[in-house]
């Protein structure tokens, strides 16, 4: 339920000590059962794996890499437990992050033309050689930065206008401030990505 509502509803009515509709019933929960079956270590491991996959996906998004393009990733860690966890779930990571390959690398052979993400004690290096056109990506980011800068300056001008602050409703001012924060965050990300790519050349 709700994927097969007619089936689950019928089963619910057959169960003893049930009444009404399953749609209105409280979710079955027992604190003792929850404590008995909960596995904090498994939760911690899954959180690490999700974080690692999300980190690689974020790089893909930030670097404007096509979702369907398979990428090469190198992982560096001194944490043996994290290393084992990655090795045991290599195929899952590769599938969810759309990887061509995933290998471990020691600290003496870290790649240069790569974007990085850190999860726990593990650093993932996403190789960008042959994946993006550095000159083209720099131009794209510079253009995007210029556009964002103009929008940010426009918002800052409104927030520096005392007449606007005196006359505008609080809800409007709050909305403009939220826009400013959003644009500033975007500005920082674009600038960071631009610097990162320039440093790789």
Short mmCIF file of C-alpha atoms in Angstrom, two decimals:
data_model
loop_
_atom_site.label_atom_id
_atom_site.label_comp_id
_atom_site.label_asym_id
_atom_site.label_seq_id
_atom_site.Cartn_x
_atom_site.Cartn_y
_atom_site.Cartn_z
CA UNK A 1 0.00 0.00 0.00
CA UNK A 2 -0.44 2.40 -1.82
CA UNK A 3 1.07 0.54 -4.81
CA UNK A 4 -1.56 -2.22 -4.69
CA UNK A 5 -4.30 -0.55 -2.60
CA UNK A 6 -7.12 -2.98 -3.42
CA UNK A 7 -5.02 -6.00 -2.47
CA UNK A 8 -3.63 -4.49 0.74
CA UNK A 9 -7.07 -3.24 1.75
CA UNK A 10 -8.54 -6.72 1.29
CA UNK A 11 -5.74 -8.36 3.27
CA UNK A 12 -6.13 -5.79 6.05
CA UNK A 13 -9.82 -6.66 6.48
CA UNK A 14 -8.97 -10.36 6.79
CA UNK A 15 -6.46 -9.76 9.59
CA UNK A 16 -7.76 -10.22 13.15
CA UNK A 17 -8.33 -7.22 15.44
CA UNK A 18 -8.53 -4.72 12.58
CA UNK A 19 -11.31 -2.32 11.72
CA UNK A 20 -11.94 0.48 9.27
CA UNK A 21 -9.55 1.17 6.39
CA UNK A 22 -5.82 0.53 6.25
CA UNK A 23 -5.50 4.08 4.89
CA UNK A 24 -6.57 5.45 8.29
CA UNK A 25 -4.77 2.91 10.44
CA UNK A 26 -1.69 3.83 12.46
CA UNK A 27 1.62 2.49 11.19
CA UNK A 28 2.50 -0.66 13.15
CA UNK A 29 5.38 0.17 15.48
CA UNK A 30 6.80 -1.55 18.51
CA UNK A 31 9.73 0.07 20.32
CA UNK A 32 11.00 -3.24 21.70
CA UNK A 33 10.93 -4.89 18.27
CA UNK A 34 12.63 -1.84 16.74
CA UNK A 35 15.43 -1.96 19.31
CA UNK A 36 15.83 -5.70 18.83
CA UNK A 37 16.20 -5.60 15.03
CA UNK A 38 17.97 -2.25 14.66
CA UNK A 39 21.59 -2.46 13.51
CA UNK A 40 23.43 0.85 14.14
CA UNK A 41 26.57 -0.47 12.42
CA UNK A 42 24.62 -1.30 9.25
CA UNK A 43 23.01 2.15 9.35
CA UNK A 44 26.45 3.76 9.65
CA UNK A 45 27.78 1.71 6.75
CA UNK A 46 24.82 2.57 4.51
CA UNK A 47 25.18 6.25 5.40
CA UNK A 48 28.83 6.10 4.32
CA UNK A 49 27.98 4.40 1.01
CA UNK A 50 25.15 6.83 0.27
CA UNK A 51 27.47 9.75 1.06
CA UNK A 52 30.20 8.41 -1.22
CA UNK A 53 27.77 7.89 -4.12
CA UNK A 54 26.18 11.32 -3.58
CA UNK A 55 29.62 12.94 -3.58
CA UNK A 56 30.46 11.47 -6.99
CA UNK A 57 27.03 12.40 -8.33
CA UNK A 58 27.45 15.97 -7.11
CA UNK A 59 30.74 16.24 -9.01
CA UNK A 60 29.00 14.96 -12.12
CA UNK A 61 26.37 17.69 -11.73
CA UNK A 62 28.83 20.47 -10.86
CA UNK A 63 31.12 19.61 -13.77
CA UNK A 64 28.23 19.35 -16.22
CA UNK A 65 29.02 15.71 -17.03
CA UNK A 66 26.27 13.88 -18.89
CA UNK A 67 24.33 11.50 -16.58
CA UNK A 68 24.75 8.63 -19.03
CA UNK A 69 28.54 9.03 -19.38
CA UNK A 70 30.51 6.48 -17.39
CA UNK A 71 33.38 7.98 -15.42
CA UNK A 72 36.56 6.70 -13.77
CA UNK A 73 36.95 7.04 -10.02
CA UNK A 74 39.97 6.45 -7.79
CA UNK A 75 39.52 6.10 -4.03
CA UNK A 76 42.16 6.90 -1.45
CA UNK A 77 41.75 5.94 2.20
CA UNK A 78 43.78 4.81 5.19
CA UNK A 79 40.64 3.42 6.84
CA UNK A 80 40.64 -0.35 6.34
CA UNK A 81 36.96 -0.71 7.27
CA UNK A 82 35.91 1.88 4.69
CA UNK A 83 38.18 0.25 2.11
CA UNK A 84 36.59 -3.14 2.76
CA UNK A 85 33.10 -1.64 2.59
CA UNK A 86 33.85 -0.04 -0.78
CA UNK A 87 35.35 -3.27 -2.12
CA UNK A 88 32.35 -5.33 -1.00
CA UNK A 89 29.90 -2.89 -2.59
CA UNK A 90 31.93 -1.97 -5.66
CA UNK A 91 29.32 -3.11 -8.18
CA UNK A 92 26.52 -1.26 -6.37
CA UNK A 93 28.55 1.96 -6.22
CA UNK A 94 29.52 1.63 -9.88
CA UNK A 95 25.91 1.09 -10.89
CA UNK A 96 24.38 3.92 -8.85
CA UNK A 97 27.14 6.43 -9.69
CA UNK A 98 27.44 5.30 -13.35
CA UNK A 99 31.14 4.41 -13.18
CA UNK A 100 33.38 2.91 -15.81
CA UNK A 101 35.86 1.85 -13.14
CA UNK A 102 36.54 2.16 -9.42
CA UNK A 103 40.03 1.44 -8.08
CA UNK A 104 42.04 2.28 -4.98
CA UNK A 105 45.07 4.55 -5.22
CA UNK A 106 47.81 5.21 -2.67
CA UNK A 107 48.80 8.68 -1.49
CA UNK A 108 51.93 8.71 -3.68
CA UNK A 109 49.96 8.38 -6.92
CA UNK A 110 47.07 10.79 -6.53
CA UNK A 111 45.73 12.14 -9.86
CA UNK A 112 45.92 15.84 -10.77
CA UNK A 113 43.21 16.36 -13.42
CA UNK A 114 40.43 15.20 -11.14
CA UNK A 115 37.63 16.60 -9.02
CA UNK A 116 37.44 15.34 -5.45
CA UNK A 117 34.82 14.51 -2.85
CA UNK A 118 35.41 13.40 0.73
CA UNK A 119 33.23 10.94 2.64
CA UNK A 120 34.36 9.82 6.07
CA UNK A 121 38.09 9.09 5.75
CA UNK A 122 37.88 8.37 2.03
CA UNK A 123 38.66 10.78 -0.81
CA UNK A 124 37.24 9.99 -4.24
CA UNK A 125 39.00 11.37 -7.31
CA UNK A 126 36.80 11.70 -10.41
CA UNK A 127 39.00 11.74 -13.50
CA UNK A 128 38.09 14.59 -15.87
CA UNK A 129 40.58 13.86 -18.64
CA UNK A 130 38.67 13.11 -21.82
CA UNK A 131 35.42 13.70 -19.96
CA UNK A 132 35.11 17.47 -20.28
CA UNK A 133 36.54 20.10 -22.62
CA UNK A 134 38.38 22.31 -20.13
CA UNK A 135 38.41 25.45 -22.31
CA UNK A 136 34.75 25.07 -23.21
CA UNK A 137 33.78 24.44 -19.59
CA UNK A 138 35.74 27.50 -18.41
CA UNK A 139 33.93 29.69 -20.92
CA UNK A 140 30.57 28.25 -19.87
CA UNK A 141 31.27 28.86 -16.18
CA UNK A 142 32.57 32.38 -16.83
CA UNK A 143 29.38 33.20 -18.73
CA UNK A 144 27.25 31.70 -15.97
CA UNK A 145 29.24 33.60 -13.33
CA UNK A 146 28.76 36.88 -15.19
CA UNK A 147 25.00 36.34 -15.40
CA UNK A 148 24.75 35.35 -11.73
CA UNK A 149 26.85 38.36 -10.68
CA UNK A 150 24.46 40.75 -12.43
CA UNK A 151 21.45 39.15 -10.74
CA UNK A 152 23.20 39.24 -7.36
CA UNK A 153 24.11 42.91 -7.75
CA UNK A 154 20.48 43.69 -8.60
CA UNK A 155 19.27 41.97 -5.43
CA UNK A 156 21.96 43.69 -3.33
CA UNK A 157 20.89 47.04 -4.75
CA UNK A 158 17.32 46.42 -3.59
CA UNK A 159 18.46 45.38 -0.13
CA UNK A 160 20.64 48.50 0.15
CA UNK A 161 17.69 50.72 -0.78
CA UNK A 162 16.35 52.21 2.47
CA UNK A 163 13.10 53.22 0.80
CA UNK A 164 12.45 49.62 -0.22
CA UNK A 165 13.27 48.34 3.28
CA UNK A 166 10.96 50.92 4.88
CA UNK A 167 7.97 50.44 2.58
CA UNK A 168 8.07 46.78 1.55
CA UNK A 169 6.17 44.20 3.64
CA UNK A 170 8.28 41.90 5.78
CA UNK A 171 7.29 38.90 3.65
CA UNK A 172 8.62 40.60 0.50
CA UNK A 173 11.88 41.59 2.20
CA UNK A 174 12.31 38.05 3.51
CA UNK A 175 11.75 36.68 0.00
CA UNK A 176 14.35 39.04 -1.49
CA UNK A 177 16.85 38.10 1.24
CA UNK A 178 16.26 34.42 0.48
CA UNK A 179 16.91 35.12 -3.21
CA UNK A 180 20.12 36.91 -2.24
CA UNK A 181 21.33 33.97 -0.14
CA UNK A 182 20.49 31.53 -2.93
CA UNK A 183 22.35 33.59 -5.54
CA UNK A 184 25.33 34.06 -3.21
CA UNK A 185 25.55 30.32 -2.63
CA UNK A 186 25.38 29.74 -6.38
CA UNK A 187 28.06 32.41 -6.90
CA UNK A 188 30.41 30.67 -4.48
CA UNK A 189 29.88 27.28 -6.14
CA UNK A 190 30.46 28.61 -9.66
CA UNK A 191 33.60 30.47 -8.55
CA UNK A 192 34.93 27.38 -6.78
CA UNK A 193 34.30 25.17 -9.82
CA UNK A 194 35.89 27.72 -12.14
CA UNK A 195 39.02 27.95 -9.97
CA UNK A 196 39.18 24.17 -9.68
CA UNK A 197 39.06 23.62 -13.45
CA UNK A 198 41.59 26.39 -14.16
CA UNK A 199 43.98 24.79 -11.67
CA UNK A 200 43.72 21.48 -13.55
CA UNK A 201 45.02 22.92 -16.82
#
